[in-house]
mmCIF file with all atom_site columns, C-alpha atoms in Angstrom:
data_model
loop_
_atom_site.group_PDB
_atom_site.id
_atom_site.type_symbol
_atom_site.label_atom_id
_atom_site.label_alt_id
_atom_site.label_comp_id
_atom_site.label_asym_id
_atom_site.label_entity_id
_atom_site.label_seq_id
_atom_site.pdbx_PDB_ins_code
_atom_site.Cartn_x
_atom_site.Cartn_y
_atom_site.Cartn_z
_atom_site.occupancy
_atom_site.B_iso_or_equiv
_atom_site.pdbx_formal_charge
_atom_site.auth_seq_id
_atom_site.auth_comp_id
_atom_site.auth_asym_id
_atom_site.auth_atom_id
_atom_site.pdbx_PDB_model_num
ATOM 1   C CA . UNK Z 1 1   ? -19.377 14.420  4.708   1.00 50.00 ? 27  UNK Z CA 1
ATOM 2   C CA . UNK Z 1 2   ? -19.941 14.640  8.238   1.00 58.00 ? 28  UNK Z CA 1
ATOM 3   C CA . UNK Z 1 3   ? -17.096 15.735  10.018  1.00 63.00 ? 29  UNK Z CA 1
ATOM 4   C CA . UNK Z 1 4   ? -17.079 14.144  13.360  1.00 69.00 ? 30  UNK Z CA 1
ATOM 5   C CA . UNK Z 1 5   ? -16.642 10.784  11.460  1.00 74.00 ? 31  UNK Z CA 1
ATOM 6   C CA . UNK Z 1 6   ? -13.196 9.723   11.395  1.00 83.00 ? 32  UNK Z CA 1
ATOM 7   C CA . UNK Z 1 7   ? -11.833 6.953   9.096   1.00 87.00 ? 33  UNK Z CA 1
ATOM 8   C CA . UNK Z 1 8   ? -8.968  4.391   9.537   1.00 93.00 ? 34  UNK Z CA 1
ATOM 9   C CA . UNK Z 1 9   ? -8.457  2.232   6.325   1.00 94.00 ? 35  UNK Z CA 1
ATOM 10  C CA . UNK Z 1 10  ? -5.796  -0.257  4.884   1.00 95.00 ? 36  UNK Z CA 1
ATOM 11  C CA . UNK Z 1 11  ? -5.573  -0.196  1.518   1.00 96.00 ? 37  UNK Z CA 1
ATOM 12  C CA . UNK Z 1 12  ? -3.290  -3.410  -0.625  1.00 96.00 ? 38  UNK Z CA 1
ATOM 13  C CA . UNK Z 1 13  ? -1.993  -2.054  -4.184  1.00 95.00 ? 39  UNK Z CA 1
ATOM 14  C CA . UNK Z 1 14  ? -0.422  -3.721  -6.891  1.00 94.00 ? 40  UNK Z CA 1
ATOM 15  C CA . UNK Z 1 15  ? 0.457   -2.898  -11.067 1.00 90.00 ? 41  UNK Z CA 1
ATOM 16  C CA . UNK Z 1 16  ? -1.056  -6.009  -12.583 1.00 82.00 ? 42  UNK Z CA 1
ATOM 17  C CA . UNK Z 1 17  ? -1.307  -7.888  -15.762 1.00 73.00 ? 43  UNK Z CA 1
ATOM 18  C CA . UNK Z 1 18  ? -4.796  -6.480  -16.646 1.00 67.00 ? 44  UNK Z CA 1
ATOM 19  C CA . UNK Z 1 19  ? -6.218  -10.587 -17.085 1.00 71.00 ? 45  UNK Z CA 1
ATOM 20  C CA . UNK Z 1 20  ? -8.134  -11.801 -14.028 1.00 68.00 ? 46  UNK Z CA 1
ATOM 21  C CA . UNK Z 1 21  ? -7.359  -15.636 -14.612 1.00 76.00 ? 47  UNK Z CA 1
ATOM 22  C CA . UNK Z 1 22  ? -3.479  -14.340 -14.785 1.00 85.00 ? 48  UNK Z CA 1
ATOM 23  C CA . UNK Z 1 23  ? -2.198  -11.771 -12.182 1.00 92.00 ? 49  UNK Z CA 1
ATOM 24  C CA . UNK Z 1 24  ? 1.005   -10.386 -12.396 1.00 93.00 ? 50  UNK Z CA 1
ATOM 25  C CA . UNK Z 1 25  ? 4.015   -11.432 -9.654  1.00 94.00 ? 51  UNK Z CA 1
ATOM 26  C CA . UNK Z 1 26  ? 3.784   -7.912  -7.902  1.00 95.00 ? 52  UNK Z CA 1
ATOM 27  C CA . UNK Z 1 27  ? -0.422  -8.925  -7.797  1.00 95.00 ? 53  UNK Z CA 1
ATOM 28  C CA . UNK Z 1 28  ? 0.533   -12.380 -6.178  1.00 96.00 ? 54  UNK Z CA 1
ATOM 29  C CA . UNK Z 1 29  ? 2.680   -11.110 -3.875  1.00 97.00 ? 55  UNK Z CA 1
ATOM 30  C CA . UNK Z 1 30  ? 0.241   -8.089  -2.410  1.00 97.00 ? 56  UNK Z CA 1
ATOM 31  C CA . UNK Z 1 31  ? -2.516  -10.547 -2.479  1.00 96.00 ? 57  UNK Z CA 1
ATOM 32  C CA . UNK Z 1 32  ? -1.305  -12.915 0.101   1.00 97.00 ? 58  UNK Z CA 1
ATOM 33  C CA . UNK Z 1 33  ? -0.272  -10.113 2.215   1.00 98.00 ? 59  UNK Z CA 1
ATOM 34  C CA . UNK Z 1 34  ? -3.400  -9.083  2.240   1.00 97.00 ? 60  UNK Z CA 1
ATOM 35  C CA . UNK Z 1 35  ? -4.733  -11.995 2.941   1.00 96.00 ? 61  UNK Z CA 1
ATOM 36  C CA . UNK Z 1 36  ? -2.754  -12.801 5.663   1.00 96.00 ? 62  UNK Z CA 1
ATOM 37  C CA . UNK Z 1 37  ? -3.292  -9.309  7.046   1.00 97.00 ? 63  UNK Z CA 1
ATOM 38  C CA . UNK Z 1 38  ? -7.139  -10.060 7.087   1.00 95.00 ? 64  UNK Z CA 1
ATOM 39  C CA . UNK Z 1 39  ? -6.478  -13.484 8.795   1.00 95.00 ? 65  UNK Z CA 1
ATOM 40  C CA . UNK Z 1 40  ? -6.518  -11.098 12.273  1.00 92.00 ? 66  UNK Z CA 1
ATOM 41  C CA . UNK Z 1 41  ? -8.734  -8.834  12.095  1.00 91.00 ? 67  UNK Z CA 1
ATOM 42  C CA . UNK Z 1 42  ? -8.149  -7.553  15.682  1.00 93.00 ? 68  UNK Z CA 1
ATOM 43  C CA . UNK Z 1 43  ? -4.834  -6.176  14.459  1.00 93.00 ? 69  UNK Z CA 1
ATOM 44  C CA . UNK Z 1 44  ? -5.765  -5.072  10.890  1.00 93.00 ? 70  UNK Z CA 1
ATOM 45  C CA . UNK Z 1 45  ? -4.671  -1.384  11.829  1.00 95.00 ? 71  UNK Z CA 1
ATOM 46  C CA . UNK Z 1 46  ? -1.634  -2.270  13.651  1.00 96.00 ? 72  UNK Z CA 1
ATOM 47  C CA . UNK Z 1 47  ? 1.454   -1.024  11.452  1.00 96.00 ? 73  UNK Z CA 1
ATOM 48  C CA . UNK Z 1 48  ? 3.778   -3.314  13.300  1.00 96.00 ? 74  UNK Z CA 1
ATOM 49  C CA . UNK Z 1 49  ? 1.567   -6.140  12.307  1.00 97.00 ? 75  UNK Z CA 1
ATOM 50  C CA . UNK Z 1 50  ? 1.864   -5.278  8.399   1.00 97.00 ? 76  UNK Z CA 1
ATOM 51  C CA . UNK Z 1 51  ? 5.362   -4.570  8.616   1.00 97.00 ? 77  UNK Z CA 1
ATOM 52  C CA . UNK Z 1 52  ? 5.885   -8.233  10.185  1.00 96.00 ? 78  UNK Z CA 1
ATOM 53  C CA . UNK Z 1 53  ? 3.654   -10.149 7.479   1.00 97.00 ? 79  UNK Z CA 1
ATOM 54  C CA . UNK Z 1 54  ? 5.768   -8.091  4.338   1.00 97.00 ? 80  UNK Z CA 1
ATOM 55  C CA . UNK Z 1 55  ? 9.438   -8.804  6.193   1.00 96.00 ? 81  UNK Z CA 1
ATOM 56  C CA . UNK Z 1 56  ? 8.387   -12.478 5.650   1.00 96.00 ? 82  UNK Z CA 1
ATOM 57  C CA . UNK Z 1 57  ? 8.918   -11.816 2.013   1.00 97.00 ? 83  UNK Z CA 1
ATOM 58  C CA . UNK Z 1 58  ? 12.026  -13.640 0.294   1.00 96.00 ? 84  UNK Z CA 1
ATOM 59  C CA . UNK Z 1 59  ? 14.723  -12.160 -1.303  1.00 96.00 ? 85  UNK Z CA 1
ATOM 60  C CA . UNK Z 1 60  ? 13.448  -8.259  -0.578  1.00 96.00 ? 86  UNK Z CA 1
ATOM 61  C CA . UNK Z 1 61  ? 16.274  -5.449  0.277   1.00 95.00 ? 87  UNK Z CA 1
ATOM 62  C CA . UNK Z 1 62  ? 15.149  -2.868  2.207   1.00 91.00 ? 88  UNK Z CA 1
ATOM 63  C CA . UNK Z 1 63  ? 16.300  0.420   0.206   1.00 91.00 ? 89  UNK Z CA 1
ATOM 64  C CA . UNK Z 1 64  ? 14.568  2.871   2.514   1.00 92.00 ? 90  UNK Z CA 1
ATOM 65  C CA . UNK Z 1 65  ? 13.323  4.027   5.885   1.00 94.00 ? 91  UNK Z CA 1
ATOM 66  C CA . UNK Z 1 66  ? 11.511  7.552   6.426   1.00 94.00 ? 92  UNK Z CA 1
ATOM 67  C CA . UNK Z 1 67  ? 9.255   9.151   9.196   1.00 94.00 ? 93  UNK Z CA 1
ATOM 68  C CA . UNK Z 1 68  ? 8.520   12.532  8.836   1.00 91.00 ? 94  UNK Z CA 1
ATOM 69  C CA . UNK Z 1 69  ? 6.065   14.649  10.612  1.00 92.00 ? 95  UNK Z CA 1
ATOM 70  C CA . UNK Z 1 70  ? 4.711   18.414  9.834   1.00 84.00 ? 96  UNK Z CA 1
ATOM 71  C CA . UNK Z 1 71  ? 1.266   20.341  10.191  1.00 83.00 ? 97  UNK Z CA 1
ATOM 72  C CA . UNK Z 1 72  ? 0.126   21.601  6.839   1.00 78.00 ? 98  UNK Z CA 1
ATOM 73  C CA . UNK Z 1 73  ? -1.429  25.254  6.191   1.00 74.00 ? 99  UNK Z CA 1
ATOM 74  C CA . UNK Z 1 74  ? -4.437  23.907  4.401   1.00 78.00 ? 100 UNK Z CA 1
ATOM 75  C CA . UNK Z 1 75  ? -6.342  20.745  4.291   1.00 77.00 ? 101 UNK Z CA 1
ATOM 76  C CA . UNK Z 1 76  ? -5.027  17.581  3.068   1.00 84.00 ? 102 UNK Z CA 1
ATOM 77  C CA . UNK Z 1 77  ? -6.574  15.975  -0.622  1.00 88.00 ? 103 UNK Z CA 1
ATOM 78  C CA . UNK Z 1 78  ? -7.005  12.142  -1.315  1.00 91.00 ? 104 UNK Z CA 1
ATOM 79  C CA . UNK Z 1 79  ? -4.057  13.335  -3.927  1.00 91.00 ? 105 UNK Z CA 1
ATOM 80  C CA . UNK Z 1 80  ? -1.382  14.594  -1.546  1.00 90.00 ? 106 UNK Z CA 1
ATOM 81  C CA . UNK Z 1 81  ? -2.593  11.743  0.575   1.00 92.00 ? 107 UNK Z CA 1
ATOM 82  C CA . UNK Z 1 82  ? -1.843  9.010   -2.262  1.00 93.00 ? 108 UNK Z CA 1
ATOM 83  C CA . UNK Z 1 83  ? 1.418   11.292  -2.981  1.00 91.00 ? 109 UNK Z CA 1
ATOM 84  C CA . UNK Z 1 84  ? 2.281   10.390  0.473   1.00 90.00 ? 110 UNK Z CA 1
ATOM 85  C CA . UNK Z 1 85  ? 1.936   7.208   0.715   1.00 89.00 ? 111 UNK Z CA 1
ATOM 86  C CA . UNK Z 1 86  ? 3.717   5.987   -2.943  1.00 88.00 ? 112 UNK Z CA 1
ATOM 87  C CA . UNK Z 1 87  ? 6.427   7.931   -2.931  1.00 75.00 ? 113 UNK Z CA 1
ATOM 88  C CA . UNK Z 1 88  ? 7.482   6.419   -6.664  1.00 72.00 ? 114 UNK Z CA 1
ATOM 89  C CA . UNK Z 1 89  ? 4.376   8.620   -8.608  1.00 68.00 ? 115 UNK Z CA 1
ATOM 90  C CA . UNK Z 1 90  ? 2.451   5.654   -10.607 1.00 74.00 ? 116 UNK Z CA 1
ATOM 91  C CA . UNK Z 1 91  ? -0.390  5.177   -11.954 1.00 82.00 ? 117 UNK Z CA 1
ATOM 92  C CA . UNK Z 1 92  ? -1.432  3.720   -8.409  1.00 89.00 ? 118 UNK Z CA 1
ATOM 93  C CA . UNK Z 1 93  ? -1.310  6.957   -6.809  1.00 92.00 ? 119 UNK Z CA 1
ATOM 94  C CA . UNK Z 1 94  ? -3.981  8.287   -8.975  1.00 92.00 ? 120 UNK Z CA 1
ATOM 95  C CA . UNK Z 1 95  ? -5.930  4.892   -8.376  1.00 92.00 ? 121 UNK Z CA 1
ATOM 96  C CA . UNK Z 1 96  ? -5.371  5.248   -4.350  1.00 94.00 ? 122 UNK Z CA 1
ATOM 97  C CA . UNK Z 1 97  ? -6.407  8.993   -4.333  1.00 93.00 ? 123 UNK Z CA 1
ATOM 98  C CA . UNK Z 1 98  ? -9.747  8.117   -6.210  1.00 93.00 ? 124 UNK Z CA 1
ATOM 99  C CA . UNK Z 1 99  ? -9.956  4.942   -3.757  1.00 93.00 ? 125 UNK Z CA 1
ATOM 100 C CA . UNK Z 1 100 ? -9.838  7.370   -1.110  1.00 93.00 ? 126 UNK Z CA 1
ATOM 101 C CA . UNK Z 1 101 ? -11.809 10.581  -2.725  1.00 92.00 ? 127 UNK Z CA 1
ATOM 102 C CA . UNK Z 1 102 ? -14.913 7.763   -1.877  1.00 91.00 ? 128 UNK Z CA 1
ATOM 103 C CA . UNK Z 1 103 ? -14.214 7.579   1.766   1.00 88.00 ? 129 UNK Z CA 1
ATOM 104 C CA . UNK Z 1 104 ? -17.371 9.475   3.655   1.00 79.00 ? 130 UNK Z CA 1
ATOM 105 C CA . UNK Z 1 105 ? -15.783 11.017  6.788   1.00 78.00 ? 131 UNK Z CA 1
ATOM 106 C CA . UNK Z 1 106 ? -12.546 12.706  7.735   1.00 83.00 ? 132 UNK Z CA 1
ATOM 107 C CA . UNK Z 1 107 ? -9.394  10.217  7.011   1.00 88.00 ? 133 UNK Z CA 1
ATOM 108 C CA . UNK Z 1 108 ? -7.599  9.578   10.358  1.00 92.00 ? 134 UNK Z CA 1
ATOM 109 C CA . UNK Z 1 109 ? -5.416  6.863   9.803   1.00 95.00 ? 135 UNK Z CA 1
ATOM 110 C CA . UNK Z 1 110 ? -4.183  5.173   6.468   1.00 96.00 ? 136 UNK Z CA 1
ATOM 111 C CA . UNK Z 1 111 ? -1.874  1.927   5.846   1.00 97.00 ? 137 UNK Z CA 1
ATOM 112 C CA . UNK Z 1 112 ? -1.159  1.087   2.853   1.00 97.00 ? 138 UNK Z CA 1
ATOM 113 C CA . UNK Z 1 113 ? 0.918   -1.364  0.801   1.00 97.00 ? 139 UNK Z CA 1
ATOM 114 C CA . UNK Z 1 114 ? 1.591   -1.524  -2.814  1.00 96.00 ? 140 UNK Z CA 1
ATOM 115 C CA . UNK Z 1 115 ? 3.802   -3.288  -5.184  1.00 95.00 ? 141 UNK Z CA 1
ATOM 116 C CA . UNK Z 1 116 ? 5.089   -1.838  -8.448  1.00 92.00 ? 142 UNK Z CA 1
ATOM 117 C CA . UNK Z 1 117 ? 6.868   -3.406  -11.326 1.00 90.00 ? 143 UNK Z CA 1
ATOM 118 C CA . UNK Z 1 118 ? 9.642   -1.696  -12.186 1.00 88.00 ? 144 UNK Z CA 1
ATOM 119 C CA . UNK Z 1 119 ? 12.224  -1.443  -15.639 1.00 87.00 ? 145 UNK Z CA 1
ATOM 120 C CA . UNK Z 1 120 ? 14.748  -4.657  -14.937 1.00 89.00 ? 146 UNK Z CA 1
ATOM 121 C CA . UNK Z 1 121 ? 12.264  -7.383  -13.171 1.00 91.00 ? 147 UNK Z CA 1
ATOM 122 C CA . UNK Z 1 122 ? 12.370  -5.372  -10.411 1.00 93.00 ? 148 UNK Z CA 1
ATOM 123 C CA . UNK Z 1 123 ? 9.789   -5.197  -7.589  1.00 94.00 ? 149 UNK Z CA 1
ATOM 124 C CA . UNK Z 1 124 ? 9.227   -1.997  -5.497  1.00 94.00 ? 150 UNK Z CA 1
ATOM 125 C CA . UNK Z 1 125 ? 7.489   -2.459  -2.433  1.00 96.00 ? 151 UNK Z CA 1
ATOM 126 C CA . UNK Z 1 126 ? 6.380   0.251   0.050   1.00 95.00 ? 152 UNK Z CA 1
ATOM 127 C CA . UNK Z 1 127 ? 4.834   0.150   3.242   1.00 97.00 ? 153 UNK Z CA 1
ATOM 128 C CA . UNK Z 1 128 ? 3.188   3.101   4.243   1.00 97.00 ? 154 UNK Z CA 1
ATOM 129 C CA . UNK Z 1 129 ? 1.566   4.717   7.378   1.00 97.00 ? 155 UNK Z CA 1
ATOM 130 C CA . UNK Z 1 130 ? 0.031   7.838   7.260   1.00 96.00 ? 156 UNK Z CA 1
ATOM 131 C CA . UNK Z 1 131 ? -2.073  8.992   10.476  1.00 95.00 ? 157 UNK Z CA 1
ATOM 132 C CA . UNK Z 1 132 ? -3.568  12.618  10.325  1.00 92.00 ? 158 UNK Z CA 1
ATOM 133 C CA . UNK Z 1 133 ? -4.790  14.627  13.315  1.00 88.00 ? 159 UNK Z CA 1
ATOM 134 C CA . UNK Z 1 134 ? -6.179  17.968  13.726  1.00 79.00 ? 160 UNK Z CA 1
ATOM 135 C CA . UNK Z 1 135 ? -4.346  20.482  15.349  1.00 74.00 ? 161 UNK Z CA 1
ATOM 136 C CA . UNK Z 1 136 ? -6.296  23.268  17.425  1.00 72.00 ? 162 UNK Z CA 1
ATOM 137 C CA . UNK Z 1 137 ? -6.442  25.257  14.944  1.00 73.00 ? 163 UNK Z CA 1
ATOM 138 C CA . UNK Z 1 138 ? -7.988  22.585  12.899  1.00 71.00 ? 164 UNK Z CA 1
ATOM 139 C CA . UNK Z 1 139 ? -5.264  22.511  10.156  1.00 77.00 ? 165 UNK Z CA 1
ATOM 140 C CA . UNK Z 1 140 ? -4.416  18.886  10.009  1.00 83.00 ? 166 UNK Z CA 1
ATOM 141 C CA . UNK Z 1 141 ? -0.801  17.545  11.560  1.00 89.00 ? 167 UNK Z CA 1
ATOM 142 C CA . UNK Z 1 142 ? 0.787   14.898  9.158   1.00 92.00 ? 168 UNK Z CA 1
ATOM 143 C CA . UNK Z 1 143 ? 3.365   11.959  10.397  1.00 95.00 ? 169 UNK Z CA 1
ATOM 144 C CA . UNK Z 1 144 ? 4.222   9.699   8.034   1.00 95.00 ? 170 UNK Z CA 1
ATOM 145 C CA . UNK Z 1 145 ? 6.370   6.400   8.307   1.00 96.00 ? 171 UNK Z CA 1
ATOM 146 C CA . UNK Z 1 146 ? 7.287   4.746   4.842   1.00 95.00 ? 172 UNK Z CA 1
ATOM 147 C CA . UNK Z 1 147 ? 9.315   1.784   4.087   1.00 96.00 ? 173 UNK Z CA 1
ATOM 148 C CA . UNK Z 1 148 ? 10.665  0.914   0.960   1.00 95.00 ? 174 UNK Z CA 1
ATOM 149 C CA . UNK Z 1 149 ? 11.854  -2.450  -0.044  1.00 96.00 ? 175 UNK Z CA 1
ATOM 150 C CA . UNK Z 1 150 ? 12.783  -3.701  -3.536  1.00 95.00 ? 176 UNK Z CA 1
ATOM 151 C CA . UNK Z 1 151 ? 12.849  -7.543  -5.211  1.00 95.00 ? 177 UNK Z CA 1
ATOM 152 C CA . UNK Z 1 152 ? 14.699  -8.124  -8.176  1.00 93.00 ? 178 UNK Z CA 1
ATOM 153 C CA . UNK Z 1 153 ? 13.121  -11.892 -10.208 1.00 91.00 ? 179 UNK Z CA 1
ATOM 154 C CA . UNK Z 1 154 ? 15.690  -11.603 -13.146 1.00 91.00 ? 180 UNK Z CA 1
ATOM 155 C CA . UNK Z 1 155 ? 17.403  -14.398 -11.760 1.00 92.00 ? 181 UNK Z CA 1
ATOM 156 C CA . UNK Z 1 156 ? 15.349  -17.676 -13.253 1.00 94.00 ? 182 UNK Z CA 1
ATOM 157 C CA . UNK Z 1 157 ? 15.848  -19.352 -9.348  1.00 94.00 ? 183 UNK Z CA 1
ATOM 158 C CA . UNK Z 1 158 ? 14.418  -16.529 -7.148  1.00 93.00 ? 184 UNK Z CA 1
ATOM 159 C CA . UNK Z 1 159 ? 11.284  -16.474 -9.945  1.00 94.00 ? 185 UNK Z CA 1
ATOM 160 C CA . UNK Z 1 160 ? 11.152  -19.551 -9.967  1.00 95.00 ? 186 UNK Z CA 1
ATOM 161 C CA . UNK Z 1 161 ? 10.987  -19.614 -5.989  1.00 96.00 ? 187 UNK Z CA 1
ATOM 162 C CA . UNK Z 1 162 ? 9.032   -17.043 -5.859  1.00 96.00 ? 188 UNK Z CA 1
ATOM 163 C CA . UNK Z 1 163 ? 6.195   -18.054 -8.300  1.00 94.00 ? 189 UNK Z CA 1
ATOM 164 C CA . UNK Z 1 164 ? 6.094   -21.344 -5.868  1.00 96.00 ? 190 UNK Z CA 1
ATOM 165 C CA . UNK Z 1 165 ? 5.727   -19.187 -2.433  1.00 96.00 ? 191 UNK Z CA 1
ATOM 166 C CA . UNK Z 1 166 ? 3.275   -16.690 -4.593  1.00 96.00 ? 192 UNK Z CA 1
ATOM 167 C CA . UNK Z 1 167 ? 1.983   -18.312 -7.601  1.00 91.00 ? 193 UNK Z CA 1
ATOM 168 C CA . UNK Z 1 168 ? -1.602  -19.603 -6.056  1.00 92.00 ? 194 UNK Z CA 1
ATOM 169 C CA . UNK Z 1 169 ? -2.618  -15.822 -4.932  1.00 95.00 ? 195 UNK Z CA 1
ATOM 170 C CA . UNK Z 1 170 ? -5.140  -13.955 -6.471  1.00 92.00 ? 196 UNK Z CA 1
ATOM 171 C CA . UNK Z 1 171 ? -6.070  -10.765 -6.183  1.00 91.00 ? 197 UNK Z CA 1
ATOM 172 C CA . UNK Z 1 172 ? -9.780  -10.086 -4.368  1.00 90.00 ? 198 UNK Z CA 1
ATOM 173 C CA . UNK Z 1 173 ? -11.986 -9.189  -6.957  1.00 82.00 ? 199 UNK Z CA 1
ATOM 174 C CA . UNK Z 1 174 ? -14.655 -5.896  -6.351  1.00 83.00 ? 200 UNK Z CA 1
ATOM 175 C CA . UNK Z 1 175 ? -13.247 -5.023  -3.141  1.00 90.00 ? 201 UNK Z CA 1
ATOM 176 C CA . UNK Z 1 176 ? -12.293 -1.828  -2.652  1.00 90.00 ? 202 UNK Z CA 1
ATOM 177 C CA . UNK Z 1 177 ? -9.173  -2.257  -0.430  1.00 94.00 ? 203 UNK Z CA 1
ATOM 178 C CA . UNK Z 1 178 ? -7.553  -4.114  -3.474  1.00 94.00 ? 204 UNK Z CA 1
ATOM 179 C CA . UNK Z 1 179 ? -6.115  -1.807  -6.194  1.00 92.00 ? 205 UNK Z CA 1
ATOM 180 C CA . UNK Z 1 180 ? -4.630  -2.611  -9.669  1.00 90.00 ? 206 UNK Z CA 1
ATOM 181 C CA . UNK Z 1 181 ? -3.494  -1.107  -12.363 1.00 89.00 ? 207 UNK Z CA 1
ATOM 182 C CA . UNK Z 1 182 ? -2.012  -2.158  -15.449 1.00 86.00 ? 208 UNK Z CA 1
ATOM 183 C CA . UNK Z 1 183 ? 1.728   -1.896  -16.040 1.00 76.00 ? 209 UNK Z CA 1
#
């Protein structure tokens, strides 16, 4: 790894159903984000942009808001870096820290958005943005903004609504921006 390269990536994440031809709601839902993300390319790294394109989601309550910054005594893994950035502990953290384990050069910025199915028809969705600097003692300084938002479908009109608004989405297959996992 050469370690004057510096990285900044966006990465989409979503559970899914596990059949191509039939994504799951929280798949729909973070593939037209991303694709309206990568409508504007000049702003694909722009937080404010993301966080615009996801409030534009129906029927979402935001549960939770959270910036933190702090300088850590080591280096940083892809692990604590995925840890970061899904705060719920899925199997897409594991999937985002391998994602990022393939990165060649030293991660400077990271946005990332997934969507996890939760117990109840619930939908978790987080919006995170992690951007890591090093300090001069070259121990890397942290600050990390993270929005949570959640979207319940038991009610047969929202999923109903929401399958309209969603339903034609699929996720982009083989690229490596676009994570799923099964439920």
């Amino acid at each position: 790894m050469n370690p004057f390269t510096f990285i900044q990536t966006g990465l989409f994440a979503a559970t899914g159903s596990g059949i191509a031809n039939n994504p799951s709601l929280a798949e729909c839902i973070c593939a037209a984000v991303c694709k309206q993300i990568l409508q504007n390319t000049s702003k694909l790294m722009d937080g404010d942009e993301w966080a615009t394109v996801i409030s534009q989601i129906p029927f979402q309550i935001t549960t939770a808001q959270k910036s933190t910054n702090k300088t850590l005594n080591t280096g940083i893994t892809p692990a604590e870096i995925a840890g970061l950035c899904l705060p719920q502990q899925s199997k897409l953290t594991d999937a985002v820290a391998s994602a990022l384990a393939k990165l060649q050069g030293n991660l400077s910025q990271l946005i990332c958005f997934s969507v996890t199915e939760m117990p109840g028809n619930v939908l978790q969705m987080v919006l995170s943005n992690i951007s890591i600097t090093p300090t001069f003692h070259g121990l890397p300084s942290v600050s990390v903004s993270t929005s949570t938002s959640s979207l319940s479908f038991a009610d047969a009109t929202q999923l109903n609504q929401l399958t309209q608004i969603f339903g034609t989405f699929t996720p982009p297959v083989s690229e490596d921006y676009f994570i799923t996992t099964p439920v």
